[in-house]
Amino acid sequence: MLLRFRCKNFRSIREEQVISLVAEKTRSNEMAKSLIDTPFADLKLLRCAAVYGANASGKSNALSALSAFRDIVSNSQRLWKPNGPIPAHDPFLLDETSQTEPTEFEARFLIGSTLYKYGFIFDQSMFRDEWLIDSTSRDKILFRRTTESGKTKVVFPNRNLGRTSEDARHLDGIRLDVRPNSLFLSSSAQRNHLLLSRIYTYISDNLEVIRGQNMPHFLMRSAATCSEDNRNHQMKAMLRFADIGISDIDVSKRDLPDAEKKPLVAFIAALKESNPDVFSQWETESISFPNFKIRMTHIGAGGKSYPLDSSRESDGTLAYFSILGPLLDKLRDGKVLLVDELESSLHPTLARGLVQIFNSPDLNPNGAQIVFTTHNTNLLDLSLLRRDQIWFTQKSIEGATSIQNLFDFSPRKDQDIEAAYLGGRFDALPFLDDRLLFESLT
């Protein structure tokens, strides 16, 4: 489960910013049933976090930072060129100092009954620092990695990691393999270190981000989910829940047409050429490109059923269907879903329903979490979201994003948050200058 994520010097985020899913302690114990229990009596977690703010205020960059954190862990050892740059380095560009400063990410999370802090600092060429800390009681550094002048050093203080001679030898072998531009954690997973592989897998598999530009991928993902016999009934029930006029769905598997297959083959060939050590075993002739034909059944005149191809469905229907596959996966597995612009093509009532699903311990018994950005002010309702589940982004005059929790504004628990937000109470609205509008159109 995710507790907290902090980042610094990434895109519009210049100074350190934090998003937390740790529940604040409140006098009224508000919406206590929606909280996730942990093995620690004084630690409760939130199932949901909503991020509001003006256009270009940095909402999406907050999710992108989490996504970049996951991708770096997943790919640094497996996919990046041994002597190449770090492609994920994307610093704040609106001042000359930050352009050359490193980026910093750190996540705090719970696996079983152990609390971990894992993070790293990197620039365009190397990871300067990397650490893993067991923070269950007092902080115990499991490993600390530093890189200076192209030389990497990894230490294991007090043998908190590598207590047995066999494990120590294993870690020493990994230490020799780690590159300046790859993470020690990622290298350890490639060498099958038991504990570090578990943490690597948690980060790589636990976080998933949905954006408008990758909806086609998630459309096929949901179709694949729908083709599973034991999941098909869930997909159908969720479609009926949305009241979009669909009574049934049929999914059939097919290969991509040649016209759509050619650019994918060319892409794989380019990957093999750019990084032959990783992709040399890929043979485009033997790779299949599964695709799904989706037909949704509507009830028409006289109660008769009419199956329609997915190309005839509205953008809203396809957007909702695309979310369902990853959403149901996360609910089943108790993982974290990141959604950029939750309300995109969705009716406000339907977006509200999705939030209610995650916040419900009955519908979400495994403690799945969702972090989403939105402009839908109908969700700013303290009967739906706790005060500590709402975040605001704003951008300074220098273009730097700051992220602040509603709880920090000390609102009343019965306050009309939507009205206060639209009234500018939380400084997360765009300032529209009517004079500039008049000048531009006259």
Tab-separated table of C-alpha atoms in Angstrom:
chain	number	residue	atom	x	y	z
A	1	MET	CA	0.000	0.000	0.000
A	2	LEU	CA	1.238	3.478	-0.839
A	3	LEU	CA	1.748	5.868	2.078
A	4	ARG	CA	3.542	8.849	0.619
A	5	PHE	CA	5.400	10.053	-2.440
A	6	ARG	CA	7.684	13.055	-2.658
A	7	CYS	CA	9.516	14.539	-5.599
A	8	LYS	CA	11.749	17.465	-6.396
A	9	ASN	CA	12.886	19.103	-9.640
A	10	PHE	CA	10.682	17.175	-12.039
A	11	ARG	CA	8.947	19.071	-14.851
A	12	SER	CA	6.972	21.927	-13.277
A	13	ILE	CA	7.722	20.678	-9.744
A	14	ARG	CA	10.802	22.632	-8.662
A	15	GLU	CA	10.771	22.558	-4.858
A	16	GLU	CA	10.025	19.355	-2.953
A	17	GLN	CA	6.325	18.427	-3.020
A	18	VAL	CA	4.496	15.578	-1.274
A	19	ILE	CA	1.279	13.631	-1.817
A	20	SER	CA	0.284	11.533	1.185
A	21	LEU	CA	-2.242	8.738	1.578
A	22	VAL	CA	-1.809	8.611	5.344
A	23	ALA	CA	-5.060	9.546	7.095
A	24	GLU	CA	-4.961	12.589	9.353
A	25	LYS	CA	-6.201	12.150	12.892
A	26	THR	CA	-9.472	14.058	13.309
A	27	ARG	CA	-11.577	14.757	16.376
A	28	SER	CA	-14.755	13.567	14.700
A	29	ASN	CA	-13.127	10.436	13.242
A	30	GLU	CA	-14.761	11.392	9.950
A	31	MET	CA	-15.619	8.625	7.479
A	32	ALA	CA	-13.601	6.193	9.582
A	33	LYS	CA	-15.115	3.181	7.808
A	34	SER	CA	-13.510	4.275	4.535
A	35	LEU	CA	-9.979	4.029	5.950
A	36	ILE	CA	-7.597	1.113	5.381
A	37	ASP	CA	-6.445	-0.607	8.562
A	38	THR	CA	-2.777	-1.532	8.861
A	39	PRO	CA	-0.842	-3.686	11.346
A	40	PHE	CA	-0.076	-0.447	13.218
A	41	ALA	CA	-2.761	0.965	15.509
A	42	ASP	CA	-1.751	4.578	14.874
A	43	LEU	CA	-1.535	4.254	11.070
A	44	LYS	CA	-4.618	4.380	8.852
A	45	LEU	CA	-4.459	4.841	5.101
A	46	LEU	CA	-6.667	6.563	2.552
A	47	ARG	CA	-8.200	4.678	-0.342
A	48	CYS	CA	-8.507	7.741	-2.543
A	49	ALA	CA	-6.844	11.089	-3.299
A	50	ALA	CA	-8.265	13.745	-5.636
A	51	VAL	CA	-6.036	16.460	-7.124
A	52	TYR	CA	-7.597	19.749	-8.285
A	53	GLY	CA	-6.100	22.812	-9.909
A	54	ALA	CA	-6.144	25.126	-12.899
A	55	ASN	CA	-5.038	23.991	-16.340
A	56	ALA	CA	-1.216	23.811	-16.565
A	57	SER	CA	-0.881	24.050	-12.770
A	58	GLY	CA	0.986	20.736	-12.554
A	59	LYS	CA	-1.744	18.217	-11.632
A	60	SER	CA	-0.704	15.800	-14.351
A	61	ASN	CA	2.975	16.236	-13.508
A	62	ALA	CA	2.317	14.948	-10.001
A	63	LEU	CA	1.021	11.688	-11.490
A	64	SER	CA	3.778	11.696	-14.104
A	65	ALA	CA	6.366	11.819	-11.326
A	66	LEU	CA	4.900	8.670	-9.754
A	67	SER	CA	4.790	7.028	-13.163
A	68	ALA	CA	8.409	8.013	-13.884
A	69	PHE	CA	9.468	6.618	-10.503
A	70	ARG	CA	7.921	3.271	-11.409
A	71	ASP	CA	9.354	3.238	-14.950
A	72	ILE	CA	12.880	4.017	-13.756
A	73	VAL	CA	12.771	1.136	-11.294
A	74	SER	CA	11.359	-1.186	-13.964
A	75	ASN	CA	13.667	-0.250	-16.836
A	76	SER	CA	17.009	1.144	-15.667
A	77	GLN	CA	18.832	-2.195	-15.619
A	78	ARG	CA	16.810	-4.087	-18.243
A	79	LEU	CA	16.306	-1.594	-21.053
A	80	TRP	CA	18.678	1.347	-20.829
A	81	LYS	CA	21.974	1.435	-22.699
A	82	PRO	CA	24.867	0.634	-20.331
A	83	ASN	CA	26.711	3.856	-21.122
A	84	GLY	CA	23.734	5.948	-22.182
A	85	PRO	CA	21.938	8.874	-20.546
A	86	ILE	CA	19.049	8.554	-18.118
A	87	PRO	CA	16.026	9.192	-20.360
A	88	ALA	CA	13.699	9.970	-17.449
A	89	HIS	CA	15.656	13.072	-16.372
A	90	ASP	CA	13.186	15.913	-16.969
A	91	PRO	CA	14.043	18.815	-14.646
A	92	PHE	CA	12.362	22.170	-14.104
A	93	LEU	CA	13.389	24.337	-17.064
A	94	LEU	CA	12.250	27.822	-16.102
A	95	ASP	CA	15.369	28.793	-14.196
A	96	GLU	CA	18.995	28.196	-15.135
A	97	THR	CA	19.964	26.555	-11.850
A	98	SER	CA	17.290	23.852	-11.839
A	99	GLN	CA	18.102	22.813	-15.404
A	100	THR	CA	21.380	21.282	-14.223
A	101	GLU	CA	20.231	20.156	-10.769
A	102	PRO	CA	19.326	16.507	-10.051
A	103	THR	CA	15.821	15.134	-9.633
A	104	GLU	CA	14.763	13.375	-6.426
A	105	PHE	CA	12.026	10.774	-5.901
A	106	GLU	CA	11.066	8.871	-2.759
A	107	ALA	CA	8.126	6.594	-1.943
A	108	ARG	CA	7.029	5.229	1.416
A	109	PHE	CA	4.985	2.041	1.264
A	110	LEU	CA	3.780	-0.947	3.245
A	111	ILE	CA	4.488	-4.547	2.215
A	112	GLY	CA	2.966	-7.048	4.619
A	113	SER	CA	3.819	-5.696	8.056
A	114	THR	CA	6.989	-3.831	7.022
A	115	LEU	CA	7.221	-0.120	6.225
A	116	TYR	CA	9.805	0.896	3.638
A	117	LYS	CA	11.230	4.146	2.296
A	118	TYR	CA	12.910	3.863	-1.076
A	119	GLY	CA	14.252	6.711	-3.161
A	120	PHE	CA	16.979	7.986	-5.432
A	121	ILE	CA	18.582	11.158	-6.798
A	122	PHE	CA	19.654	11.343	-10.426
A	123	ASP	CA	20.758	13.655	-13.200
A	124	GLN	CA	20.983	13.063	-16.943
A	125	SER	CA	23.937	10.683	-16.700
A	126	MET	CA	23.915	8.837	-13.358
A	127	PHE	CA	22.168	8.001	-10.108
A	128	ARG	CA	23.966	10.065	-7.494
A	129	ASP	CA	22.258	8.505	-4.506
A	130	GLU	CA	19.897	5.609	-3.777
A	131	TRP	CA	18.598	4.261	-0.485
A	132	LEU	CA	16.285	1.648	0.985
A	133	ILE	CA	15.181	2.032	4.599
A	134	ASP	CA	13.124	-0.224	6.827
A	135	SER	CA	11.113	2.339	8.819
A	136	THR	CA	8.814	-0.077	10.645
A	137	SER	CA	10.010	1.018	14.078
A	138	ARG	CA	13.117	3.157	13.887
A	139	ASP	CA	14.832	3.742	10.551
A	140	LYS	CA	17.239	0.971	9.526
A	141	ILE	CA	19.201	1.595	6.328
A	142	LEU	CA	19.175	-1.638	4.319
A	143	PHE	CA	21.460	-0.250	1.626
A	144	ARG	CA	22.885	3.080	0.531
A	145	ARG	CA	24.338	3.561	-2.923
A	146	THR	CA	26.311	6.599	-4.071
A	147	THR	CA	28.018	7.472	-7.345
A	148	GLU	CA	30.836	9.981	-7.625
A	149	SER	CA	33.115	10.592	-10.615
A	150	GLY	CA	31.524	7.637	-12.388
A	151	LYS	CA	32.348	5.219	-9.569
A	152	THR	CA	29.518	3.506	-7.716
A	153	LYS	CA	29.692	2.497	-4.056
A	154	VAL	CA	27.076	0.418	-2.215
A	155	VAL	CA	27.132	-0.099	1.566
A	156	PHE	CA	24.970	-2.167	3.920
A	157	PRO	CA	25.158	-0.492	7.353
A	158	ASN	CA	25.216	-2.830	10.370
A	159	ARG	CA	24.545	-5.727	8.012
A	160	ASN	CA	20.821	-4.946	8.140
A	161	LEU	CA	20.866	-6.541	4.702
A	162	GLY	CA	23.179	-9.475	3.994
A	163	ARG	CA	23.205	-11.014	7.451
A	164	THR	CA	24.210	-14.477	6.211
A	165	SER	CA	27.475	-15.123	4.394
A	166	GLU	CA	25.555	-16.460	1.392
A	167	ASP	CA	23.411	-13.324	1.136
A	168	ALA	CA	26.466	-11.105	1.608
A	169	ARG	CA	28.233	-12.838	-1.303
A	170	HIS	CA	25.097	-12.451	-3.428
A	171	LEU	CA	24.944	-8.705	-2.693
A	172	ASP	CA	28.654	-8.300	-3.405
A	173	GLY	CA	28.131	-9.841	-6.840
A	174	ILE	CA	25.256	-7.461	-7.563
A	175	ARG	CA	27.341	-4.510	-6.355
A	176	LEU	CA	29.953	-5.281	-9.007
A	177	ASP	CA	27.306	-5.334	-11.753
A	178	VAL	CA	25.511	-2.083	-10.975
A	179	ARG	CA	26.151	0.733	-13.457
A	180	PRO	CA	26.201	4.488	-12.799
A	181	ASN	CA	22.995	4.786	-14.863
A	182	SER	CA	21.108	1.852	-13.323
A	183	LEU	CA	19.556	1.366	-9.907
A	184	PHE	CA	20.976	-1.085	-7.408
A	185	LEU	CA	17.400	-2.209	-6.667
A	186	SER	CA	16.793	-2.971	-10.363
A	187	SER	CA	20.120	-4.816	-10.658
A	188	SER	CA	19.243	-6.859	-7.572
A	189	ALA	CA	15.941	-7.938	-9.101
A	190	GLN	CA	17.725	-9.068	-12.267
A	191	ARG	CA	20.000	-11.173	-10.060
A	192	ASN	CA	17.022	-12.597	-8.127
A	193	HIS	CA	17.771	-11.246	-4.669
A	194	LEU	CA	14.792	-12.409	-2.617
A	195	LEU	CA	13.897	-9.295	-0.579
A	196	LEU	CA	14.972	-6.701	-3.134
A	197	SER	CA	13.123	-8.541	-5.912
A	198	ARG	CA	9.987	-8.368	-3.795
A	199	ILE	CA	10.333	-4.594	-3.411
A	200	TYR	CA	11.177	-4.180	-7.098
A	201	THR	CA	8.066	-6.164	-8.051
A	202	TYR	CA	5.896	-4.114	-5.695
A	203	ILE	CA	6.981	-0.848	-7.336
A	204	SER	CA	6.958	-2.147	-10.920
A	205	ASP	CA	3.602	-3.922	-10.730
A	206	ASN	CA	1.735	-1.922	-8.112
A	207	LEU	CA	1.392	1.458	-9.863
A	208	GLU	CA	-0.488	1.988	-13.122
A	209	VAL	CA	-1.406	5.281	-14.764
A	210	ILE	CA	-4.300	5.894	-17.170
A	211	ARG	CA	-4.179	8.908	-19.482
A	212	GLY	CA	-6.193	9.912	-22.507
A	213	GLN	CA	-3.310	9.202	-24.886
A	214	ASN	CA	-3.008	5.569	-23.800
A	215	MET	CA	-6.742	4.805	-23.869
A	216	PRO	CA	-6.419	2.535	-26.969
A	217	HIS	CA	-4.085	0.290	-24.976
A	218	PHE	CA	-6.510	0.121	-22.068
A	219	LEU	CA	-9.416	-0.524	-24.448
A	220	MET	CA	-7.649	-3.737	-25.527
A	221	ARG	CA	-6.714	-4.427	-21.900
A	222	SER	CA	-10.367	-4.269	-20.864
A	223	ALA	CA	-11.344	-6.429	-23.828
A	224	ALA	CA	-8.812	-9.043	-22.694
A	225	THR	CA	-10.283	-8.884	-19.183
A	226	CYS	CA	-13.760	-9.311	-20.624
A	227	SER	CA	-12.650	-12.429	-22.502
A	228	GLU	CA	-11.779	-14.155	-19.197
A	229	ASP	CA	-14.702	-16.322	-18.148
A	230	ASN	CA	-14.372	-15.540	-14.451
A	231	ARG	CA	-14.217	-11.776	-15.063
A	232	ASN	CA	-16.770	-11.437	-17.854
A	233	HIS	CA	-19.727	-11.159	-15.499
A	234	GLN	CA	-18.008	-8.332	-13.591
A	235	MET	CA	-17.462	-6.333	-16.787
A	236	LYS	CA	-21.089	-6.779	-17.817
A	237	ALA	CA	-22.330	-5.770	-14.367
A	238	MET	CA	-20.150	-2.634	-14.401
A	239	LEU	CA	-21.499	-1.680	-17.837
A	240	ARG	CA	-25.073	-2.088	-16.606
A	241	PHE	CA	-24.190	-0.096	-13.463
A	242	ALA	CA	-23.200	2.854	-15.682
A	243	ASP	CA	-26.711	3.014	-17.223
A	244	ILE	CA	-25.338	3.528	-20.749
A	245	GLY	CA	-27.824	1.231	-22.444
A	246	ILE	CA	-25.581	-1.817	-22.822
A	247	SER	CA	-27.011	-5.175	-21.800
A	248	ASP	CA	-24.255	-7.494	-23.024
A	249	ILE	CA	-20.826	-7.545	-24.603
A	250	ASP	CA	-19.054	-9.948	-26.926
A	251	VAL	CA	-15.284	-10.008	-27.365
A	252	SER	CA	-13.482	-12.127	-29.951
A	253	LYS	CA	-9.738	-12.383	-30.459
A	254	ARG	CA	-8.145	-11.699	-33.840
A	255	ASP	CA	-4.763	-10.802	-35.286
A	256	LEU	CA	-4.054	-7.233	-36.288
A	257	PRO	CA	-4.495	-6.414	-39.982
A	258	ASP	CA	-1.211	-6.088	-41.879
A	259	ALA	CA	-1.658	-2.323	-42.267
A	260	GLU	CA	-1.704	-1.913	-38.465
A	261	LYS	CA	0.973	-4.534	-37.876
A	262	LYS	CA	3.663	-2.882	-40.049
A	263	PRO	CA	4.378	0.131	-37.758
A	264	LEU	CA	4.678	-2.215	-34.756
A	265	VAL	CA	7.163	-4.422	-36.606
A	266	ALA	CA	9.151	-1.301	-37.546
A	267	PHE	CA	9.124	-0.151	-33.921
A	268	ILE	CA	10.474	-3.488	-32.690
A	269	ALA	CA	13.180	-3.411	-35.364
A	270	ALA	CA	14.212	0.049	-34.150
A	271	LEU	CA	14.372	-1.248	-30.558
A	272	LYS	CA	16.629	-4.124	-31.645
A	273	GLU	CA	18.927	-1.725	-33.462
A	274	SER	CA	19.133	0.769	-30.591
A	275	ASN	CA	19.666	-1.823	-27.850
A	276	PRO	CA	20.662	-5.192	-29.339
A	277	ASP	CA	21.790	-6.603	-25.978
A	278	VAL	CA	18.218	-6.444	-24.689
A	279	PHE	CA	16.088	-7.049	-27.795
A	280	SER	CA	18.271	-9.264	-29.976
A	281	GLN	CA	16.168	-12.334	-29.111
A	282	TRP	CA	12.995	-10.721	-30.427
A	283	GLU	CA	12.054	-12.107	-33.857
A	284	THR	CA	9.356	-10.025	-35.492
A	285	GLU	CA	8.279	-12.924	-37.689
A	286	SER	CA	7.315	-15.013	-34.660
A	287	ILE	CA	5.629	-12.272	-32.628
A	288	SER	CA	1.836	-12.270	-32.680
A	289	PHE	CA	-0.114	-9.049	-32.254
A	290	PRO	CA	-3.399	-10.032	-30.618
A	291	ASN	CA	-6.322	-7.705	-31.061
A	292	PHE	CA	-9.949	-7.905	-30.008
A	293	LYS	CA	-13.164	-7.229	-31.829
A	294	ILE	CA	-15.651	-5.713	-29.405
A	295	ARG	CA	-19.414	-5.721	-29.927
A	296	MET	CA	-21.772	-4.218	-27.356
A	297	THR	CA	-25.433	-5.193	-27.248
A	298	HIS	CA	-28.135	-2.528	-26.893
A	299	ILE	CA	-31.849	-3.035	-26.279
A	300	GLY	CA	-33.845	-1.367	-29.034
A	301	ALA	CA	-37.391	-1.228	-30.345
A	302	GLY	CA	-39.712	-3.893	-29.028
A	303	GLY	CA	-37.114	-5.029	-26.514
A	304	LYS	CA	-35.019	-6.579	-29.289
A	305	SER	CA	-31.223	-6.886	-28.824
A	306	TYR	CA	-28.952	-5.099	-31.305
A	307	PRO	CA	-25.177	-5.809	-31.166
A	308	LEU	CA	-23.089	-2.861	-32.381
A	309	ASP	CA	-19.389	-2.667	-33.204
A	310	SER	CA	-17.334	-0.650	-30.709
A	311	SER	CA	-16.554	1.899	-33.448
A	312	ARG	CA	-20.183	3.009	-33.180
A	313	GLU	CA	-20.006	3.661	-29.445
A	314	SER	CA	-19.576	7.131	-27.960
A	315	ASP	CA	-16.232	8.400	-26.642
A	316	GLY	CA	-17.702	8.327	-23.137
A	317	THR	CA	-18.742	4.681	-23.420
A	318	LEU	CA	-15.312	3.652	-24.732
A	319	ALA	CA	-13.511	5.714	-22.061
A	320	TYR	CA	-15.534	4.057	-19.310
A	321	PHE	CA	-15.033	0.581	-20.771
A	322	SER	CA	-11.271	1.227	-21.080
A	323	ILE	CA	-10.991	2.076	-17.376
A	324	LEU	CA	-12.848	-1.049	-16.252
A	325	GLY	CA	-10.087	-3.586	-16.948
A	326	PRO	CA	-7.353	-1.914	-14.876
A	327	LEU	CA	-9.899	-0.784	-12.266
A	328	LEU	CA	-11.146	-4.326	-11.635
A	329	ASP	CA	-7.559	-5.627	-11.600
A	330	LYS	CA	-6.575	-3.124	-8.913
A	331	LEU	CA	-9.660	-3.865	-6.808
A	332	ARG	CA	-8.875	-7.584	-6.983
A	333	ASP	CA	-5.165	-7.217	-6.222
A	334	GLY	CA	-5.234	-4.281	-3.777
A	335	LYS	CA	-2.942	-2.108	-5.925
A	336	VAL	CA	-2.720	1.582	-6.878
A	337	LEU	CA	-4.459	3.163	-9.878
A	338	LEU	CA	-3.452	6.623	-11.133
A	339	VAL	CA	-5.963	8.344	-13.419
A	340	ASP	CA	-5.293	11.642	-15.165
A	341	GLU	CA	-8.583	13.557	-15.588
A	342	LEU	CA	-10.989	11.012	-14.155
A	343	GLU	CA	-13.980	12.866	-15.553
A	344	SER	CA	-12.714	12.764	-19.168
A	345	SER	CA	-15.766	11.800	-21.261
A	346	LEU	CA	-17.544	10.553	-18.121
A	347	HIS	CA	-20.750	11.967	-16.656
A	348	PRO	CA	-20.149	13.531	-13.192
A	349	THR	CA	-22.490	11.000	-11.572
A	350	LEU	CA	-20.508	8.114	-13.046
A	351	ALA	CA	-17.198	9.598	-11.903
A	352	ARG	CA	-18.704	9.924	-8.433
A	353	GLY	CA	-19.752	6.288	-8.542
A	354	LEU	CA	-16.178	5.177	-9.306
A	355	VAL	CA	-14.893	7.142	-6.305
A	356	GLN	CA	-17.558	5.556	-4.099
A	357	ILE	CA	-16.396	2.091	-5.204
A	358	PHE	CA	-12.822	2.739	-4.063
A	359	ASN	CA	-13.892	4.391	-0.810
A	360	SER	CA	-16.144	1.490	0.142
A	361	PRO	CA	-14.561	-1.230	2.349
A	362	ASP	CA	-17.298	-3.611	1.143
A	363	LEU	CA	-16.623	-3.083	-2.570
A	364	ASN	CA	-12.885	-2.591	-2.070
A	365	PRO	CA	-11.988	-5.102	0.665
A	366	ASN	CA	-8.370	-5.526	-0.481
A	367	GLY	CA	-7.450	-1.879	0.058
A	368	ALA	CA	-6.895	-0.762	-3.541
A	369	GLN	CA	-6.050	2.929	-3.833
A	370	ILE	CA	-6.777	5.515	-6.515
A	371	VAL	CA	-5.081	8.881	-7.065
A	372	PHE	CA	-6.711	10.998	-9.750
A	373	THR	CA	-6.695	14.499	-11.173
A	374	THR	CA	-9.970	16.168	-12.011
A	375	HIS	CA	-11.845	19.405	-12.705
A	376	ASN	CA	-15.155	17.859	-11.587
A	377	THR	CA	-16.181	20.074	-8.680
A	378	ASN	CA	-19.165	17.839	-7.908
A	379	LEU	CA	-16.678	15.528	-6.184
A	380	LEU	CA	-15.755	18.291	-3.724
A	381	ASP	CA	-18.255	16.920	-1.275
A	382	LEU	CA	-17.288	16.037	2.294
A	383	SER	CA	-19.901	13.283	2.355
A	384	LEU	CA	-17.919	11.608	-0.458
A	385	LEU	CA	-14.306	12.556	0.328
A	386	ARG	CA	-12.562	13.289	3.591
A	387	ARG	CA	-10.791	16.620	3.958
A	388	ASP	CA	-7.388	14.908	3.790
A	389	GLN	CA	-8.300	13.199	0.499
A	390	ILE	CA	-8.434	16.479	-1.447
A	391	TRP	CA	-5.341	18.192	-2.871
A	392	PHE	CA	-4.828	21.439	-4.786
A	393	THR	CA	-2.088	22.445	-7.204
A	394	GLN	CA	-1.152	25.977	-8.100
A	395	LYS	CA	1.646	27.500	-10.106
A	396	SER	CA	3.799	30.392	-8.927
A	397	ILE	CA	4.642	33.445	-10.989
A	398	GLU	CA	7.892	31.643	-11.892
A	399	GLY	CA	5.989	28.614	-13.201
A	400	ALA	CA	6.722	26.262	-10.278
A	401	THR	CA	4.033	23.888	-9.002
A	402	SER	CA	3.076	23.607	-5.344
A	403	ILE	CA	0.740	20.941	-3.940
A	404	GLN	CA	-1.326	21.546	-0.818
A	405	ASN	CA	-3.815	19.430	1.081
A	406	LEU	CA	-7.292	20.749	1.902
A	407	PHE	CA	-6.710	19.737	5.533
A	408	ASP	CA	-4.005	22.415	5.784
A	409	PHE	CA	-6.657	25.108	5.193
A	410	SER	CA	-8.543	23.946	8.326
A	411	PRO	CA	-11.990	23.817	6.706
A	412	ARG	CA	-15.032	22.937	8.777
A	413	LYS	CA	-16.192	19.356	8.327
A	414	ASP	CA	-19.619	20.666	7.211
A	415	GLN	CA	-18.244	23.370	4.893
A	416	ASP	CA	-19.406	23.596	1.258
A	417	ILE	CA	-16.004	22.861	-0.267
A	418	GLU	CA	-17.215	23.138	-3.867
A	419	ALA	CA	-18.501	26.669	-3.316
A	420	ALA	CA	-15.358	27.651	-1.426
A	421	TYR	CA	-13.134	26.270	-4.192
A	422	LEU	CA	-15.031	28.051	-6.969
A	423	GLY	CA	-14.912	31.199	-4.865
A	424	GLY	CA	-11.111	31.093	-4.840
A	425	ARG	CA	-10.746	30.064	-1.196
A	426	PHE	CA	-7.980	27.537	-1.914
A	427	ASP	CA	-5.933	29.498	-4.495
A	428	ALA	CA	-6.203	26.775	-7.150
A	429	LEU	CA	-8.246	28.594	-9.800
A	430	PRO	CA	-7.078	30.258	-13.018
A	431	PHE	CA	-7.161	34.070	-13.088
A	432	LEU	CA	-9.006	35.133	-16.234
A	433	ASP	CA	-8.257	38.717	-17.231
A	434	ASP	CA	-11.297	40.070	-19.110
A	435	ARG	CA	-9.222	43.002	-20.312
A	436	LEU	CA	-6.845	40.684	-22.202
A	437	LEU	CA	-9.800	38.817	-23.685
A	438	PHE	CA	-11.291	42.106	-24.911
A	439	GLU	CA	-7.962	43.179	-26.408
A	440	SER	CA	-7.491	39.903	-28.251
A	441	LEU	CA	-10.948	39.925	-29.872
A	442	THR	CA	-11.364	43.573	-30.770
